[in-house]
Amino acid sequence: MKIAWEQVTFSYGEKPLLRDVTLTLPERGIFCLSGPSGCGKSTLLRLLAGLEAPQSGAVCVPVGWRIGPVFQEDRLLPWRTVLENVALFAADPGAAETALERVGLAEWSKAFPHQLSGGMARRAALARAVAMRPDLLLLDEPFNGLDPDLRRQIADLLLEGRDERLTVVVAHTAEDRQMLRAQTVFLTPPVTGQLSPVQE
Amino acid sequence: MTRSISAPERPLWQRILVGCGVAIFWPAVWYALAAWVNKPYLLPGPQAVAVTLFGLCRTAAFWQAAALSLLRVVAGFAAAVVTGCLLAVLTVRFRMLRAMIAPLLRIIRCVPVASFILLAFIWIKSQMLPGVIAFLMVLPLIWGNVEKGLRQTDVRLLELARVCRLSPGRTWLHIRIPSVMPYLLPAMTTGLGFAWKSGVAAEVIGHTAGSIGQHMYEAKLYIEMPELFAWTVLIVVLSLGIEALLTMLLRRVARRFPEVTG
């Protein structure tokens, strides 16, 4: 089983964002994507999530894999409490409460998303993804709006699951990448050809 | 996300005082106008209407008329809500169906209610007429609003549901239906008013047996103005009562969606 982008070409307009991109990842571990804004990091995640189809090439994700996403926006259902938001996608009833405890939001489980700060909403979105017990965790800038202590806490949570699932993280700062002890794929526009993760 | 800042609510005693003031003011205007006209067969005073209404309350025909009219209007309204919602789901899903249905519903919205009543009167039984007319008047409103709500559903939430493989049923229950609520609930409140006005108009024109409309028509025919006013008061009371019930029900529903319904 492998997770791969194979000779993927993708564009939103006429100019290709990704051209013949090939990248293969193992089925367990944490990998970061890093590069300047607009270089295609989020697009690589969207392709993996099945939200975009490549214009040519193929994206391989094993059949039946559960995908837990954290998008750039928190995407919490505004009409549901934090707990309900997490429980709706959780693998089992207990998973939601456990995940909220892990991200430090247990006391806010009955709050609605509009009552949360930006950082809390970010953590709620992360709890939702983790509670799914996914095989593939896709995190697009998960540390945005979090202070250093919370970054550390979230990184620990992600590190705990590194042998159970594949985690692909869009992370801008070297500090975040070091906290995750992850190999990083550096993207430089135009993103083209074979890509490989490297240890910083 | 926006928050509205409103003035603090008035104390209870002030609200009661204002309510009583309004409740006294308009009947007083009515009383003064009737006294000034001084022709009860043209404009009866509130006293005469109250006496007539009290007299009518003691007859079985009054309650029967109220119950039947209420039943017909509510049935037409409920059918329009259900059909409008289903139709909106289908027209959002199938473009071809929308292309066919949308002009028809827009035309229904523009045609005067009297034209519909007169046409429908020829084709259907007068007993069915109020319900059918209420249905036709409310249907385009519900369809238009629900369709708009469905189209405004946050695509990002639908993407989330897709990636997380939320079943279609749960996606509807947890994302699409709550997204439609802010559009459906006001449409229902407005639609109920439409249903009452058009339903009773259909009863009057269609002479629906044993209905409020028929009693109004007969009162007008025999220039029984206090009775005509009394039936009108009944309509207002029933309309306000059922609107209050609906509002109460919708508030309960809205509590489940605090952020979307405000």
PDB file of N, CA and C in Angstrom, chain A residues 63-154:
ATOM      1  N   VAL A  63      -7.888   2.018  -0.794  1.00  0.00           N
ATOM      2  CA  VAL A  63      -9.348   1.959  -0.712  1.00  0.00           C
ATOM      3  C   VAL A  63      -9.775   1.719   0.736  1.00  0.00           C
ATOM      4  N   GLY A  64     -10.789   2.447   1.170  1.00  0.00           N
ATOM      5  CA  GLY A  64     -11.340   2.249   2.510  1.00  0.00           C
ATOM      6  C   GLY A  64     -10.640   3.053   3.594  1.00  0.00           C
ATOM      7  N   TRP A  65      -9.615   3.792   3.252  1.00  0.00           N
ATOM      8  CA  TRP A  65      -8.923   4.606   4.264  1.00  0.00           C
ATOM      9  C   TRP A  65      -9.804   5.749   4.731  1.00  0.00           C
ATOM     10  N   ARG A  66      -9.794   5.938   6.030  1.00  0.00           N
ATOM     11  CA  ARG A  66     -10.547   7.063   6.603  1.00  0.00           C
ATOM     12  C   ARG A  66      -9.636   8.291   6.597  1.00  0.00           C
ATOM     13  N   ILE A  67     -10.186   9.393   6.105  1.00  0.00           N
ATOM     14  CA  ILE A  67      -9.393  10.624   6.033  1.00  0.00           C
ATOM     15  C   ILE A  67      -9.938  11.643   7.030  1.00  0.00           C
ATOM     16  N   GLY A  68      -9.060  12.131   7.885  1.00  0.00           N
ATOM     17  CA  GLY A  68      -9.440  13.173   8.845  1.00  0.00           C
ATOM     18  C   GLY A  68      -8.829  14.499   8.417  1.00  0.00           C
ATOM     19  N   PRO A  69      -9.633  15.446   7.970  1.00  0.00           N
ATOM     20  CA  PRO A  69      -9.042  16.693   7.474  1.00  0.00           C
ATOM     21  C   PRO A  69      -9.129  17.842   8.487  1.00  0.00           C
ATOM     22  N   VAL A  70      -8.124  18.702   8.459  1.00  0.00           N
ATOM     23  CA  VAL A  70      -8.243  20.017   9.107  1.00  0.00           C
ATOM     24  C   VAL A  70      -7.904  21.035   8.013  1.00  0.00           C
ATOM     25  N   PHE A  71      -8.917  21.783   7.608  1.00  0.00           N
ATOM     26  CA  PHE A  71      -8.715  22.744   6.521  1.00  0.00           C
ATOM     27  C   PHE A  71      -8.120  24.037   7.081  1.00  0.00           C
ATOM     28  N   GLN A  72      -7.822  24.957   6.155  1.00  0.00           N
ATOM     29  CA  GLN A  72      -7.297  26.260   6.617  1.00  0.00           C
ATOM     30  C   GLN A  72      -8.331  26.978   7.469  1.00  0.00           C
ATOM     31  N   GLU A  73      -9.613  26.808   7.093  1.00  0.00           N
ATOM     32  CA  GLU A  73     -10.689  27.355   7.925  1.00  0.00           C
ATOM     33  C   GLU A  73     -11.179  26.211   8.821  1.00  0.00           C
ATOM     34  N   ASP A  74     -11.793  26.557   9.946  1.00  0.00           N
ATOM     35  CA  ASP A  74     -12.129  25.506  10.912  1.00  0.00           C
ATOM     36  C   ASP A  74     -13.308  24.625  10.489  1.00  0.00           C
ATOM     37  N   ARG A  75     -14.205  25.207   9.713  1.00  0.00           N
ATOM     38  CA  ARG A  75     -15.348  24.462   9.165  1.00  0.00           C
ATOM     39  C   ARG A  75     -16.130  23.715  10.234  1.00  0.00           C
ATOM     40  N   LEU A  76     -16.445  24.391  11.326  1.00  0.00           N
ATOM     41  CA  LEU A  76     -17.290  23.794  12.365  1.00  0.00           C
ATOM     42  C   LEU A  76     -18.739  24.128  12.021  1.00  0.00           C
ATOM     43  N   LEU A  77     -19.657  23.208  12.315  1.00  0.00           N
ATOM     44  CA  LEU A  77     -21.068  23.481  12.044  1.00  0.00           C
ATOM     45  C   LEU A  77     -21.547  24.517  13.060  1.00  0.00           C
ATOM     46  N   PRO A  78     -21.964  25.702  12.621  1.00  0.00           N
ATOM     47  CA  PRO A  78     -22.287  26.763  13.585  1.00  0.00           C
ATOM     48  C   PRO A  78     -23.497  26.462  14.456  1.00  0.00           C
ATOM     49  N   TRP A  79     -24.345  25.526  14.014  1.00  0.00           N
ATOM     50  CA  TRP A  79     -25.571  25.216  14.769  1.00  0.00           C
ATOM     51  C   TRP A  79     -25.392  24.026  15.711  1.00  0.00           C
ATOM     52  N   ARG A  80     -24.187  23.526  15.839  1.00  0.00           N
ATOM     53  CA  ARG A  80     -23.932  22.405  16.749  1.00  0.00           C
ATOM     54  C   ARG A  80     -22.892  22.829  17.788  1.00  0.00           C
ATOM     55  N   THR A  81     -22.989  22.231  18.974  1.00  0.00           N
ATOM     56  CA  THR A  81     -21.996  22.531  20.003  1.00  0.00           C
ATOM     57  C   THR A  81     -20.656  21.917  19.591  1.00  0.00           C
ATOM     58  N   VAL A  82     -19.637  22.283  20.331  1.00  0.00           N
ATOM     59  CA  VAL A  82     -18.304  21.760  20.031  1.00  0.00           C
ATOM     60  C   VAL A  82     -18.316  20.228  20.106  1.00  0.00           C
ATOM     61  N   LEU A  83     -18.930  19.704  21.173  1.00  0.00           N
ATOM     62  CA  LEU A  83     -18.972  18.241  21.339  1.00  0.00           C
ATOM     63  C   LEU A  83     -19.744  17.599  20.186  1.00  0.00           C
ATOM     64  N   GLU A  84     -20.878  18.189  19.828  1.00  0.00           N
ATOM     65  CA  GLU A  84     -21.675  17.620  18.731  1.00  0.00           C
ATOM     66  C   GLU A  84     -20.899  17.658  17.416  1.00  0.00           C
ATOM     67  N   ASN A  85     -20.145  18.731  17.218  1.00  0.00           N
ATOM     68  CA  ASN A  85     -19.334  18.846  16.008  1.00  0.00           C
ATOM     69  C   ASN A  85     -18.322  17.713  15.913  1.00  0.00           C
ATOM     70  N   VAL A  86     -17.709  17.411  17.042  1.00  0.00           N
ATOM     71  CA  VAL A  86     -16.677  16.366  17.043  1.00  0.00           C
ATOM     72  C   VAL A  86     -17.336  14.981  16.983  1.00  0.00           C
ATOM     73  N   ALA A  87     -18.425  14.821  17.757  1.00  0.00           N
ATOM     74  CA  ALA A  87     -19.077  13.506  17.853  1.00  0.00           C
ATOM     75  C   ALA A  87     -19.690  13.078  16.513  1.00  0.00           C
ATOM     76  N   LEU A  88     -20.137  14.051  15.722  1.00  0.00           N
ATOM     77  CA  LEU A  88     -20.766  13.721  14.439  1.00  0.00           C
ATOM     78  C   LEU A  88     -19.835  12.904  13.544  1.00  0.00           C
ATOM     79  N   PHE A  89     -18.539  13.168  13.643  1.00  0.00           N
ATOM     80  CA  PHE A  89     -17.578  12.490  12.765  1.00  0.00           C
ATOM     81  C   PHE A  89     -16.755  11.435  13.510  1.00  0.00           C
ATOM     82  N   ALA A  90     -16.967  11.322  14.830  1.00  0.00           N
ATOM     83  CA  ALA A  90     -16.106  10.468  15.652  1.00  0.00           C
ATOM     84  C   ALA A  90     -16.300   8.987  15.343  1.00  0.00           C
ATOM     85  N   ALA A  91     -15.212   8.228  15.530  1.00  0.00           N
ATOM     86  CA  ALA A  91     -15.257   6.788  15.265  1.00  0.00           C
ATOM     87  C   ALA A  91     -16.176   6.070  16.255  1.00  0.00           C
ATOM     88  N   ASP A  92     -16.210   6.532  17.491  1.00  0.00           N
ATOM     89  CA  ASP A  92     -17.125   5.966  18.492  1.00  0.00           C
ATOM     90  C   ASP A  92     -17.480   7.071  19.490  1.00  0.00           C
ATOM     91  N   PRO A  93     -18.557   6.878  20.290  1.00  0.00           N
ATOM     92  CA  PRO A  93     -19.029   7.965  21.157  1.00  0.00           C
ATOM     93  C   PRO A  93     -17.975   8.504  22.121  1.00  0.00           C
ATOM     94  N   GLY A  94     -17.127   7.635  22.639  1.00  0.00           N
ATOM     95  CA  GLY A  94     -16.122   8.080  23.602  1.00  0.00           C
ATOM     96  C   GLY A  94     -14.986   8.873  22.960  1.00  0.00           C
ATOM     97  N   ALA A  95     -14.770   8.656  21.677  1.00  0.00           N
ATOM     98  CA  ALA A  95     -13.631   9.274  20.988  1.00  0.00           C
ATOM     99  C   ALA A  95     -13.730  10.791  20.972  1.00  0.00           C
ATOM    100  N   ALA A  96     -14.957  11.296  20.882  1.00  0.00           N
ATOM    101  CA  ALA A  96     -15.141  12.746  20.797  1.00  0.00           C
ATOM    102  C   ALA A  96     -14.694  13.421  22.091  1.00  0.00           C
ATOM    103  N   GLU A  97     -15.151  12.863  23.227  1.00  0.00           N
ATOM    104  CA  GLU A  97     -14.803  13.476  24.514  1.00  0.00           C
ATOM    105  C   GLU A  97     -13.302  13.367  24.785  1.00  0.00           C
ATOM    106  N   THR A  98     -12.746  12.212  24.445  1.00  0.00           N
ATOM    107  CA  THR A  98     -11.307  12.019  24.654  1.00  0.00           C
ATOM    108  C   THR A  98     -10.510  13.035  23.824  1.00  0.00           C
ATOM    109  N   ALA A  99     -10.911  13.197  22.572  1.00  0.00           N
ATOM    110  CA  ALA A  99     -10.181  14.126  21.687  1.00  0.00           C
ATOM    111  C   ALA A  99     -10.282  15.559  22.206  1.00  0.00           C
ATOM    112  N   LEU A 100     -11.450  15.929  22.712  1.00  0.00           N
ATOM    113  CA  LEU A 100     -11.610  17.291  23.237  1.00  0.00           C
ATOM    114  C   LEU A 100     -10.747  17.505  24.482  1.00  0.00           C
ATOM    115  N   GLU A 101     -10.673  16.459  25.303  1.00  0.00           N
ATOM    116  CA  GLU A 101      -9.802  16.554  26.484  1.00  0.00           C
ATOM    117  C   GLU A 101      -8.353  16.748  26.059  1.00  0.00           C
ATOM    118  N   ARG A 102      -7.945  15.996  25.036  1.00  0.00           N
ATOM    119  CA  ARG A 102      -6.556  16.051  24.587  1.00  0.00           C
ATOM    120  C   ARG A 102      -6.157  17.431  24.043  1.00  0.00           C
ATOM    121  N   VAL A 103      -7.124  18.125  23.430  1.00  0.00           N
ATOM    122  CA  VAL A 103      -6.785  19.454  22.890  1.00  0.00           C
ATOM    123  C   VAL A 103      -7.139  20.560  23.890  1.00  0.00           C
ATOM    124  N   GLY A 104      -7.545  20.165  25.099  1.00  0.00           N
ATOM    125  CA  GLY A 104      -7.819  21.145  26.161  1.00  0.00           C
ATOM    126  C   GLY A 104      -9.121  21.888  26.002  1.00  0.00           C
ATOM    127  N   LEU A 105     -10.118  21.230  25.395  1.00  0.00           N
ATOM    128  CA  LEU A 105     -11.403  21.911  25.197  1.00  0.00           C
ATOM    129  C   LEU A 105     -12.563  21.222  25.921  1.00  0.00           C
ATOM    130  N   ALA A 106     -12.246  20.337  26.876  1.00  0.00           N
ATOM    131  CA  ALA A 106     -13.309  19.586  27.552  1.00  0.00           C
ATOM    132  C   ALA A 106     -14.334  20.528  28.198  1.00  0.00           C
ATOM    133  N   GLU A 107     -13.839  21.618  28.751  1.00  0.00           N
ATOM    134  CA  GLU A 107     -14.749  22.556  29.441  1.00  0.00           C
ATOM    135  C   GLU A 107     -15.605  23.357  28.466  1.00  0.00           C
ATOM    136  N   TRP A 108     -15.227  23.347  27.227  1.00  0.00           N
ATOM    137  CA  TRP A 108     -15.951  24.125  26.205  1.00  0.00           C
ATOM    138  C   TRP A 108     -16.822  23.242  25.328  1.00  0.00           C
ATOM    139  N   SER A 109     -17.033  21.998  25.759  1.00  0.00           N
ATOM    140  CA  SER A 109     -17.737  21.058  24.881  1.00  0.00           C
ATOM    141  C   SER A 109     -19.175  21.496  24.583  1.00  0.00           C
ATOM    142  N   LYS A 110     -19.779  22.253  25.516  1.00  0.00           N
ATOM    143  CA  LYS A 110     -21.174  22.652  25.285  1.00  0.00           C
ATOM    144  C   LYS A 110     -21.289  24.018  24.611  1.00  0.00           C
ATOM    145  N   ALA A 111     -20.146  24.637  24.340  1.00  0.00           N
ATOM    146  CA  ALA A 111     -20.173  25.961  23.695  1.00  0.00           C
ATOM    147  C   ALA A 111     -20.443  25.811  22.201  1.00  0.00           C
ATOM    148  N   PHE A 112     -20.964  26.870  21.590  1.00  0.00           N
ATOM    149  CA  PHE A 112     -21.159  26.884  20.140  1.00  0.00           C
ATOM    150  C   PHE A 112     -19.914  27.515  19.495  1.00  0.00           C
ATOM    151  N   PRO A 113     -19.657  27.182  18.233  1.00  0.00           N
ATOM    152  CA  PRO A 113     -18.417  27.678  17.594  1.00  0.00           C
ATOM    153  C   PRO A 113     -18.250  29.194  17.674  1.00  0.00           C
ATOM    154  N   HIS A 114     -19.348  29.959  17.603  1.00  0.00           N
ATOM    155  CA  HIS A 114     -19.186  31.418  17.617  1.00  0.00           C
ATOM    156  C   HIS A 114     -18.723  31.928  18.988  1.00  0.00           C
ATOM    157  N   GLN A 115     -18.779  31.054  19.994  1.00  0.00           N
ATOM    158  CA  GLN A 115     -18.333  31.456  21.332  1.00  0.00           C
ATOM    159  C   GLN A 115     -16.844  31.158  21.544  1.00  0.00           C
ATOM    160  N   LEU A 116     -16.211  30.530  20.565  1.00  0.00           N
ATOM    161  CA  LEU A 116     -14.804  30.147  20.710  1.00  0.00           C
ATOM    162  C   LEU A 116     -13.875  31.208  20.113  1.00  0.00           C
ATOM    163  N   SER A 117     -12.669  31.269  20.648  1.00  0.00           N
ATOM    164  CA  SER A 117     -11.648  32.121  20.028  1.00  0.00           C
ATOM    165  C   SER A 117     -11.106  31.375  18.804  1.00  0.00           C
ATOM    166  N   GLY A 118     -10.299  32.083  17.998  1.00  0.00           N
ATOM    167  CA  GLY A 118      -9.742  31.468  16.797  1.00  0.00           C
ATOM    168  C   GLY A 118      -8.923  30.219  17.121  1.00  0.00           C
ATOM    169  N   GLY A 119      -8.116  30.314  18.171  1.00  0.00           N
ATOM    170  CA  GLY A 119      -7.270  29.188  18.551  1.00  0.00           C
ATOM    171  C   GLY A 119      -8.088  28.006  19.051  1.00  0.00           C
ATOM    172  N   MET A 120      -9.161  28.308  19.773  1.00  0.00           N
ATOM    173  CA  MET A 120     -10.025  27.223  20.284  1.00  0.00           C
ATOM    174  C   MET A 120     -10.726  26.510  19.134  1.00  0.00           C
ATOM    175  N   ALA A 121     -11.198  27.303  18.177  1.00  0.00           N
ATOM    176  CA  ALA A 121     -11.882  26.716  17.021  1.00  0.00           C
ATOM    177  C   ALA A 121     -10.916  25.822  16.239  1.00  0.00           C
ATOM    178  N   ARG A 122      -9.661  26.250  16.173  1.00  0.00           N
ATOM    179  CA  ARG A 122      -8.631  25.470  15.487  1.00  0.00           C
ATOM    180  C   ARG A 122      -8.458  24.116  16.177  1.00  0.00           C
ATOM    181  N   ARG A 123      -8.423  24.185  17.514  1.00  0.00           N
ATOM    182  CA  ARG A 123      -8.252  22.941  18.287  1.00  0.00           C
ATOM    183  C   ARG A 123      -9.478  22.034  18.158  1.00  0.00           C
ATOM    184  N   ALA A 124     -10.664  22.663  18.102  1.00  0.00           N
ATOM    185  CA  ALA A 124     -11.887  21.865  17.939  1.00  0.00           C
ATOM    186  C   ALA A 124     -11.856  21.132  16.595  1.00  0.00           C
ATOM    187  N   ALA A 125     -11.380  21.830  15.559  1.00  0.00           N
ATOM    188  CA  ALA A 125     -11.282  21.199  14.238  1.00  0.00           C
ATOM    189  C   ALA A 125     -10.290  20.037  14.266  1.00  0.00           C
ATOM    190  N   LEU A 126      -9.218  20.231  15.022  1.00  0.00           N
ATOM    191  CA  LEU A 126      -8.210  19.173  15.139  1.00  0.00           C
ATOM    192  C   LEU A 126      -8.786  17.980  15.918  1.00  0.00           C
ATOM    193  N   ALA A 127      -9.535  18.290  16.991  1.00  0.00           N
ATOM    194  CA  ALA A 127     -10.165  17.221  17.781  1.00  0.00           C
ATOM    195  C   ALA A 127     -11.123  16.414  16.906  1.00  0.00           C
ATOM    196  N   ARG A 128     -11.847  17.122  16.054  1.00  0.00           N
ATOM    197  CA  ARG A 128     -12.793  16.437  15.155  1.00  0.00           C
ATOM    198  C   ARG A 128     -12.046  15.455  14.248  1.00  0.00           C
ATOM    199  N   ALA A 129     -10.925  15.889  13.703  1.00  0.00           N
ATOM    200  CA  ALA A 129     -10.157  15.016  12.798  1.00  0.00           C
ATOM    201  C   ALA A 129      -9.566  13.824  13.548  1.00  0.00           C
ATOM    202  N   VAL A 130      -9.032  14.078  14.739  1.00  0.00           N
ATOM    203  CA  VAL A 130      -8.390  13.000  15.515  1.00  0.00           C
ATOM    204  C   VAL A 130      -9.428  11.992  15.992  1.00  0.00           C
ATOM    205  N   ALA A 131     -10.625  12.504  16.390  1.00  0.00           N
ATOM    206  CA  ALA A 131     -11.682  11.620  16.908  1.00  0.00           C
ATOM    207  C   ALA A 131     -12.193  10.648  15.848  1.00  0.00           C
ATOM    208  N   MET A 132     -11.934  10.959  14.596  1.00  0.00           N
ATOM    209  CA  MET A 132     -12.346  10.034  13.526  1.00  0.00           C
ATOM    210  C   MET A 132     -11.492   8.770  13.514  1.00  0.00           C
ATOM    211  N   ARG A 133     -10.368   8.816  14.256  1.00  0.00           N
ATOM    212  CA  ARG A 133      -9.337   7.746  14.208  1.00  0.00           C
ATOM    213  C   ARG A 133      -9.010   7.435  12.747  1.00  0.00           C
ATOM    214  N   PRO A 134      -8.505   8.450  12.049  1.00  0.00           N
ATOM    215  CA  PRO A 134      -8.294   8.269  10.609  1.00  0.00           C
ATOM    216  C   PRO A 134      -7.023   7.497  10.294  1.00  0.00           C
ATOM    217  N   ASP A 135      -6.984   6.955   9.084  1.00  0.00           N
ATOM    218  CA  ASP A 135      -5.754   6.330   8.601  1.00  0.00           C
ATOM    219  C   ASP A 135      -4.835   7.411   8.029  1.00  0.00           C
ATOM    220  N   LEU A 136      -5.474   8.487   7.551  1.00  0.00           N
ATOM    221  CA  LEU A 136      -4.724   9.586   6.936  1.00  0.00           C
ATOM    222  C   LEU A 136      -5.224  10.907   7.506  1.00  0.00           C
ATOM    223  N   LEU A 137      -4.327  11.614   8.161  1.00  0.00           N
ATOM    224  CA  LEU A 137      -4.686  12.900   8.766  1.00  0.00           C
ATOM    225  C   LEU A 137      -4.094  14.006   7.893  1.00  0.00           C
ATOM    226  N   LEU A 138      -4.963  14.864   7.369  1.00  0.00           N
ATOM    227  CA  LEU A 138      -4.493  15.947   6.497  1.00  0.00           C
ATOM    228  C   LEU A 138      -4.676  17.271   7.223  1.00  0.00           C
ATOM    229  N   LEU A 139      -3.586  17.926   7.558  1.00  0.00           N
ATOM    230  CA  LEU A 139      -3.669  19.138   8.375  1.00  0.00           C
ATOM    231  C   LEU A 139      -3.108  20.337   7.612  1.00  0.00           C
ATOM    232  N   ASP A 140      -3.974  21.275   7.317  1.00  0.00           N
ATOM    233  CA  ASP A 140      -3.538  22.463   6.580  1.00  0.00           C
ATOM    234  C   ASP A 140      -3.342  23.604   7.571  1.00  0.00           C
ATOM    235  N   GLU A 141      -2.120  23.880   7.886  1.00  0.00           N
ATOM    236  CA  GLU A 141      -1.732  24.920   8.847  1.00  0.00           C
ATOM    237  C   GLU A 141      -2.463  24.770  10.190  1.00  0.00           C
ATOM    238  N   PRO A 142      -2.271  23.633  10.857  1.00  0.00           N
ATOM    239  CA  PRO A 142      -3.017  23.370  12.101  1.00  0.00           C
ATOM    240  C   PRO A 142      -2.576  24.241  13.273  1.00  0.00           C
ATOM    241  N   PHE A 143      -1.399  24.840  13.170  1.00  0.00           N
ATOM    242  CA  PHE A 143      -0.884  25.606  14.317  1.00  0.00           C
ATOM    243  C   PHE A 143      -1.276  27.074  14.275  1.00  0.00           C
ATOM    244  N   ASN A 144      -1.980  27.459  13.234  1.00  0.00           N
ATOM    245  CA  ASN A 144      -2.379  28.869  13.119  1.00  0.00           C
ATOM    246  C   ASN A 144      -3.204  29.319  14.319  1.00  0.00           C
ATOM    247  N   GLY A 145      -2.832  30.432  14.898  1.00  0.00           N
ATOM    248  CA  GLY A 145      -3.621  31.001  16.002  1.00  0.00           C
ATOM    249  C   GLY A 145      -3.358  30.347  17.343  1.00  0.00           C
ATOM    250  N   LEU A 146      -2.359  29.465  17.424  1.00  0.00           N
ATOM    251  CA  LEU A 146      -2.068  28.787  18.700  1.00  0.00           C
ATOM    252  C   LEU A 146      -0.790  29.353  19.322  1.00  0.00           C
ATOM    253  N   ASP A 147      -0.806  29.468  20.644  1.00  0.00           N
ATOM    254  CA  ASP A 147       0.404  29.964  21.312  1.00  0.00           C
ATOM    255  C   ASP A 147       1.404  28.806  21.450  1.00  0.00           C
ATOM    256  N   PRO A 148       2.670  29.108  21.814  1.00  0.00           N
ATOM    257  CA  PRO A 148       3.716  28.055  21.830  1.00  0.00           C
ATOM    258  C   PRO A 148       3.347  26.839  22.674  1.00  0.00           C
ATOM    259  N   ASP A 149       2.720  27.054  23.838  1.00  0.00           N
ATOM    260  CA  ASP A 149       2.360  25.911  24.694  1.00  0.00           C
ATOM    261  C   ASP A 149       1.366  24.994  24.007  1.00  0.00           C
ATOM    262  N   LEU A 150       0.375  25.607  23.384  1.00  0.00           N
ATOM    263  CA  LEU A 150      -0.650  24.812  22.692  1.00  0.00           C
ATOM    264  C   LEU A 150      -0.059  24.101  21.476  1.00  0.00           C
ATOM    265  N   ARG A 151       0.872  24.773  20.787  1.00  0.00           N
ATOM    266  CA  ARG A 151       1.549  24.136  19.650  1.00  0.00           C
ATOM    267  C   ARG A 151       2.246  22.854  20.109  1.00  0.00           C
ATOM    268  N   ARG A 152       2.903  22.986  21.247  1.00  0.00           N
ATOM    269  CA  ARG A 152       3.631  21.848  21.825  1.00  0.00           C
ATOM    270  C   ARG A 152       2.648  20.705  22.139  1.00  0.00           C
ATOM    271  N   GLN A 153       1.522  21.097  22.763  1.00  0.00           N
ATOM    272  CA  GLN A 153       0.497  20.122  23.165  1.00  0.00           C
ATOM    273  C   GLN A 153      -0.067  19.389  21.939  1.00  0.00           C
ATOM    274  N   ILE A 154      -0.344  20.165  20.890  1.00  0.00           N
ATOM    275  CA  ILE A 154      -0.913  19.574  19.666  1.00  0.00           C
ATOM    276  C   ILE A 154       0.134  18.697  18.980  1.00  0.00           C
TER     277      ILE A 154
END
